[in-house]
mmCIF file of C-alpha atoms in Angstrom:
data_model
loop_
_atom_site.group_PDB
_atom_site.id
_atom_site.type_symbol
_atom_site.label_atom_id
_atom_site.label_comp_id
_atom_site.label_asym_id
_atom_site.label_seq_id
_atom_site.Cartn_x
_atom_site.Cartn_y
_atom_site.Cartn_z
ATOM 1 C CA UNK A 89 72.582 119.385 -72.774
ATOM 2 C CA UNK A 90 71.435 122.938 -73.300
ATOM 3 C CA UNK A 91 72.870 125.225 -75.958
ATOM 4 C CA UNK A 92 74.817 128.026 -74.267
ATOM 5 C CA UNK A 93 74.774 130.063 -77.471
ATOM 6 C CA UNK A 94 77.964 128.593 -78.900
ATOM 7 C CA UNK A 95 76.312 125.611 -80.601
ATOM 8 C CA UNK A 96 75.021 127.311 -83.721
ATOM 9 C CA UNK A 97 77.950 126.045 -85.792
ATOM 10 C CA UNK A 98 77.502 122.403 -84.781
ATOM 11 C CA UNK A 99 75.870 120.085 -87.268
ATOM 12 C CA UNK A 100 74.953 116.496 -86.620
ATOM 13 C CA UNK A 101 75.072 114.334 -89.717
ATOM 14 C CA UNK A 102 72.287 111.821 -90.082
ATOM 15 C CA UNK A 103 71.291 109.049 -92.417
ATOM 16 C CA UNK A 104 68.153 106.986 -92.948
ATOM 17 C CA UNK A 105 68.462 103.210 -93.067
ATOM 18 C CA UNK A 106 65.946 100.398 -93.199
ATOM 19 C CA UNK A 107 64.618 99.180 -89.857
ATOM 20 C CA UNK A 108 65.860 95.627 -90.419
ATOM 21 C CA UNK A 109 69.385 97.025 -90.868
ATOM 22 C CA UNK A 110 69.140 99.391 -87.912
ATOM 23 C CA UNK A 111 67.756 96.960 -85.307
ATOM 24 C CA UNK A 112 70.979 94.952 -84.809
ATOM 25 C CA UNK A 113 72.989 98.160 -84.335
ATOM 26 C CA UNK A 114 70.407 99.558 -81.958
ATOM 27 C CA UNK A 115 70.420 96.344 -79.909
ATOM 28 C CA UNK A 116 74.208 96.487 -79.719
ATOM 29 C CA UNK A 117 73.957 99.984 -78.223
ATOM 30 C CA UNK A 118 72.041 98.541 -75.262
ATOM 31 C CA UNK A 119 74.846 96.060 -74.559
ATOM 32 C CA UNK A 120 77.907 98.277 -74.979
ATOM 33 C CA UNK A 121 78.981 101.533 -76.515
ATOM 34 C CA UNK A 122 79.962 100.572 -80.043
ATOM 35 C CA UNK A 123 82.119 102.583 -82.378
ATOM 36 C CA UNK A 124 80.341 102.876 -85.704
ATOM 37 C CA UNK A 125 81.550 104.131 -89.029
ATOM 38 C CA UNK A 126 79.451 105.042 -92.043
ATOM 39 C CA UNK A 127 81.224 104.537 -95.317
ATOM 40 C CA UNK A 128 79.579 105.996 -98.407
ATOM 41 C CA UNK A 129 80.943 105.061 -101.764
ATOM 42 C CA UNK A 130 80.219 106.204 -105.278
ATOM 43 C CA UNK A 131 80.273 103.438 -107.875
ATOM 44 C CA UNK A 132 81.301 105.736 -110.733
ATOM 45 C CA UNK A 133 82.613 109.033 -109.412
ATOM 46 C CA UNK A 134 82.338 111.426 -112.314
ATOM 47 C CA UNK A 135 82.261 114.789 -110.582
ATOM 48 C CA UNK A 136 78.557 115.026 -111.420
ATOM 49 C CA UNK A 137 75.912 115.507 -108.724
ATOM 50 C CA UNK A 138 72.528 113.883 -109.252
ATOM 51 C CA UNK A 139 69.875 114.984 -106.797
ATOM 52 C CA UNK A 140 66.141 115.264 -106.412
ATOM 53 C CA UNK A 141 63.505 116.872 -104.248
ATOM 54 C CA UNK A 142 60.190 115.330 -103.224
ATOM 55 C CA UNK A 143 57.572 118.053 -102.996
ATOM 56 C CA UNK A 144 54.066 119.065 -104.000
ATOM 57 C CA UNK A 145 52.349 122.297 -105.064
ATOM 58 C CA UNK A 146 50.963 122.598 -101.535
ATOM 59 C CA UNK A 147 54.331 122.068 -99.816
ATOM 60 C CA UNK A 148 54.575 125.520 -98.286
ATOM 61 C CA UNK A 149 57.262 124.463 -95.809
ATOM 62 C CA UNK A 150 59.898 124.076 -98.538
ATOM 63 C CA UNK A 151 58.999 127.235 -100.482
ATOM 64 C CA UNK A 152 61.719 129.311 -98.840
ATOM 65 C CA UNK A 153 64.255 126.511 -99.367
ATOM 66 C CA UNK A 154 63.389 126.314 -103.070
ATOM 67 C CA UNK A 155 63.924 130.047 -103.535
ATOM 68 C CA UNK A 156 67.166 130.132 -101.540
ATOM 69 C CA UNK A 157 68.639 127.064 -103.218
ATOM 70 C CA UNK A 158 68.284 128.560 -106.681
ATOM 71 C CA UNK A 159 71.704 130.233 -106.480
ATOM 72 C CA UNK A 160 73.349 126.944 -105.468
ATOM 73 C CA UNK A 161 71.755 125.159 -108.422
ATOM 74 C CA UNK A 162 72.955 127.869 -110.795
ATOM 75 C CA UNK A 163 76.470 127.671 -109.332
ATOM 76 C CA UNK A 164 76.583 123.899 -109.937
ATOM 77 C CA UNK A 165 75.631 124.442 -113.573
ATOM 78 C CA UNK A 166 76.348 121.457 -115.813
ATOM 79 C CA UNK A 167 77.977 119.544 -112.944
ATOM 80 C CA UNK A 168 74.574 118.658 -111.499
ATOM 81 C CA UNK A 169 71.297 117.103 -112.611
ATOM 82 C CA UNK A 170 68.119 117.787 -110.710
ATOM 83 C CA UNK A 171 64.992 115.612 -110.819
ATOM 84 C CA UNK A 172 61.787 116.883 -109.182
ATOM 85 C CA UNK A 173 59.440 114.293 -107.678
ATOM 86 C CA UNK A 174 55.826 114.966 -106.727
ATOM 87 C CA UNK A 175 53.901 113.390 -103.855
ATOM 88 C CA UNK A 176 51.312 111.477 -105.861
ATOM 89 C CA UNK A 177 50.113 108.015 -104.959
ATOM 90 C CA UNK A 178 48.611 105.131 -106.915
ATOM 91 C CA UNK A 179 44.867 105.242 -106.347
ATOM 92 C CA UNK A 180 44.377 101.680 -107.538
ATOM 93 C CA UNK A 181 46.801 100.342 -104.909
ATOM 94 C CA UNK A 182 45.061 102.530 -102.336
ATOM 95 C CA UNK A 183 41.738 100.970 -103.400
ATOM 96 C CA UNK A 184 40.230 104.253 -104.510
ATOM 97 C CA UNK A 185 38.110 102.261 -106.944
ATOM 98 C CA UNK A 186 36.044 99.320 -105.732
ATOM 99 C CA UNK A 187 35.462 96.059 -107.635
ATOM 100 C CA UNK A 188 32.441 97.598 -109.396
ATOM 101 C CA UNK A 189 34.522 100.566 -110.590
ATOM 102 C CA UNK A 190 33.017 103.083 -108.146
ATOM 103 C CA UNK A 191 35.120 105.972 -106.844
ATOM 104 C CA UNK A 192 35.952 105.468 -103.149
ATOM 105 C CA UNK A 193 38.221 108.499 -102.714
ATOM 106 C CA UNK A 194 35.791 111.305 -103.562
ATOM 107 C CA UNK A 195 37.812 114.126 -105.203
ATOM 108 C CA UNK A 196 41.360 113.049 -104.364
ATOM 109 C CA UNK A 197 42.125 111.375 -107.710
ATOM 110 C CA UNK A 198 42.270 111.879 -111.461
ATOM 111 C CA UNK A 199 42.232 109.519 -114.447
ATOM 112 C CA UNK A 200 39.701 107.047 -113.036
ATOM 113 C CA UNK A 201 41.343 106.925 -109.599
ATOM 114 C CA UNK A 202 44.820 106.160 -110.994
ATOM 115 C CA UNK A 203 46.643 109.241 -109.639
ATOM 116 C CA UNK A 204 45.801 110.694 -106.236
ATOM 117 C CA UNK A 205 47.031 113.257 -103.724
ATOM 118 C CA UNK A 206 45.999 114.218 -100.234
ATOM 119 C CA UNK A 207 43.490 117.029 -99.804
ATOM 120 C CA UNK A 208 45.664 119.925 -98.610
ATOM 121 C CA UNK A 209 42.971 121.626 -96.542
ATOM 122 C CA UNK A 210 41.357 118.376 -95.304
ATOM 123 C CA UNK A 211 37.965 119.505 -96.580
ATOM 124 C CA UNK A 212 36.543 117.270 -99.310
ATOM 125 C CA UNK A 213 33.607 119.618 -99.906
ATOM 126 C CA UNK A 214 35.392 122.948 -100.466
ATOM 127 C CA UNK A 215 38.752 124.385 -101.419
ATOM 128 C CA UNK A 216 41.597 122.686 -103.235
ATOM 129 C CA UNK A 217 41.047 118.983 -103.893
ATOM 130 C CA UNK A 218 43.566 116.178 -104.156
ATOM 131 C CA UNK A 219 42.715 116.017 -107.882
ATOM 132 C CA UNK A 220 43.672 119.710 -108.167
ATOM 133 C CA UNK A 221 47.026 118.912 -106.531
ATOM 134 C CA UNK A 222 47.627 116.046 -108.988
ATOM 135 C CA UNK A 223 46.815 118.299 -111.966
ATOM 136 C CA UNK A 224 49.122 121.076 -110.749
ATOM 137 C CA UNK A 225 51.868 118.542 -109.971
ATOM 138 C CA UNK A 226 51.707 117.209 -113.515
ATOM 139 C CA UNK A 227 51.742 120.746 -114.922
ATOM 140 C CA UNK A 228 54.895 121.529 -112.952
ATOM 141 C CA UNK A 229 56.606 118.336 -114.076
ATOM 142 C CA UNK A 230 55.755 119.193 -117.697
ATOM 143 C CA UNK A 231 57.215 122.679 -117.292
ATOM 144 C CA UNK A 232 60.369 121.287 -115.722
#
């Protein structure tokens, strides 16, 4: 269905669920048109919002959102707690160090291949490295 110009005020709520939970519901949709209800509950409602944002220093897509959301955060004041999360991965689990202790991930990691990030410009020879992103991510978490 095409938007005739009157659909700008329509929002479609969505939720992410694990695949093993979604598959039975999806299969049911092929058989008949089910009526589904999503019930969210809060174990200890205390009128306090706890939220977080996954980002990185090279996440330019969310820059505008971060600036615009500042007023909402200030309006929530003490009724909300914000926790920033940075996109950093475990270099040891990603096998960035081989069994002899050699670096396998070039300049993507810091601290002996423990903390790694993707190279933002996809050029391992020049520009910002993954290690630079890790360092800046840690700096921002310390400032927060």
